[in-house]
Amino acid sequence: MKLISIKRETKPEVRFTKKMGALSTNVTYIKKQFLSIPYKTLHKYRETYYGEVKDCEHISLVK
């Protein structure tokens, strides 16, 4: 049994951009886990409609 592992998880989220407004997209999270309990997000990114991969720090969440 590993103590530390890395897991990738994809889930749909609603994001907001100034040009397009509300945008529903799949966001992929890469998380570090200790004994199967996630404790740190290493990276999160999304794939655009055109197939580009973009970092999620440029787009804010809709609240």
Short mmCIF file of C-alpha atoms in Angstrom, two decimals:
data_model
loop_
_atom_site.label_atom_id
_atom_site.label_comp_id
_atom_site.label_asym_id
_atom_site.label_seq_id
_atom_site.Cartn_x
_atom_site.Cartn_y
_atom_site.Cartn_z
CA MET A 1 0.00 0.00 0.00
CA LYS A 2 1.33 3.40 -0.99
CA LEU A 3 1.32 6.23 1.51
CA ILE A 4 1.45 9.03 -1.07
CA SER A 5 -0.28 8.83 -4.45
CA ILE A 6 -1.38 11.18 -7.23
CA LYS A 7 -4.89 11.07 -8.66
CA ARG A 8 -6.46 12.78 -11.67
CA GLU A 9 -10.18 13.63 -11.50
CA THR A 10 -12.41 15.32 -14.09
CA LYS A 11 -15.69 16.99 -13.20
CA PRO A 12 -17.98 19.52 -14.95
CA GLU A 13 -17.97 23.12 -13.69
CA VAL A 14 -19.52 26.42 -14.73
CA ARG A 15 -16.94 29.14 -15.38
CA PHE A 16 -17.39 32.79 -16.40
CA THR A 17 -15.50 34.74 -19.07
CA LYS A 18 -16.00 38.37 -20.06
CA LYS A 19 -16.25 37.56 -23.77
CA MET A 20 -18.42 34.43 -23.65
CA GLY A 21 -20.32 34.75 -20.38
CA ALA A 22 -21.14 31.53 -18.49
CA LEU A 23 -19.21 28.54 -19.81
CA SER A 24 -19.84 24.92 -18.81
CA THR A 25 -16.63 22.90 -19.15
CA ASN A 26 -14.87 19.81 -17.82
CA VAL A 27 -12.09 20.71 -15.38
CA THR A 28 -9.34 18.19 -14.59
CA TYR A 29 -7.76 18.28 -11.13
CA ILE A 30 -4.43 16.61 -10.32
CA LYS A 31 -4.33 16.02 -6.56
CA LYS A 32 -1.78 14.56 -4.18
CA GLN A 33 -3.21 12.08 -1.66
CA PHE A 34 -1.95 10.73 1.63
CA LEU A 35 -3.59 7.41 2.61
CA SER A 36 -6.35 8.06 0.00
CA ILE A 37 -7.21 11.46 1.53
CA PRO A 38 -6.59 14.37 -0.86
CA TYR A 39 -4.61 17.18 0.74
CA LYS A 40 -3.07 19.26 -2.06
CA THR A 41 -4.10 20.28 -5.59
CA LEU A 42 -1.04 20.25 -7.80
CA HIS A 43 -2.62 21.52 -11.02
CA LYS A 44 -6.03 22.16 -12.59
CA TYR A 45 -6.73 22.69 -16.26
CA ARG A 46 -9.56 22.58 -18.77
CA GLU A 47 -9.90 21.65 -22.41
CA THR A 48 -11.48 24.26 -24.68
CA TYR A 49 -14.03 23.69 -27.43
CA TYR A 50 -11.21 23.72 -29.99
CA GLY A 51 -9.08 21.14 -28.14
CA GLU A 52 -6.58 23.51 -26.51
CA VAL A 53 -5.56 22.88 -22.91
CA LYS A 54 -5.71 25.99 -20.71
CA ASP A 55 -4.83 26.70 -17.10
CA CYS A 56 -7.84 27.54 -14.90
CA GLU A 57 -6.30 30.54 -13.15
CA HIS A 58 -7.36 32.92 -15.95
CA ILE A 59 -11.09 32.21 -15.58
CA SER A 60 -13.17 32.86 -12.47
CA LEU A 61 -15.93 30.67 -11.06
CA VAL A 62 -19.56 31.73 -11.32
CA LYS A 63 -21.09 32.15 -7.87
#
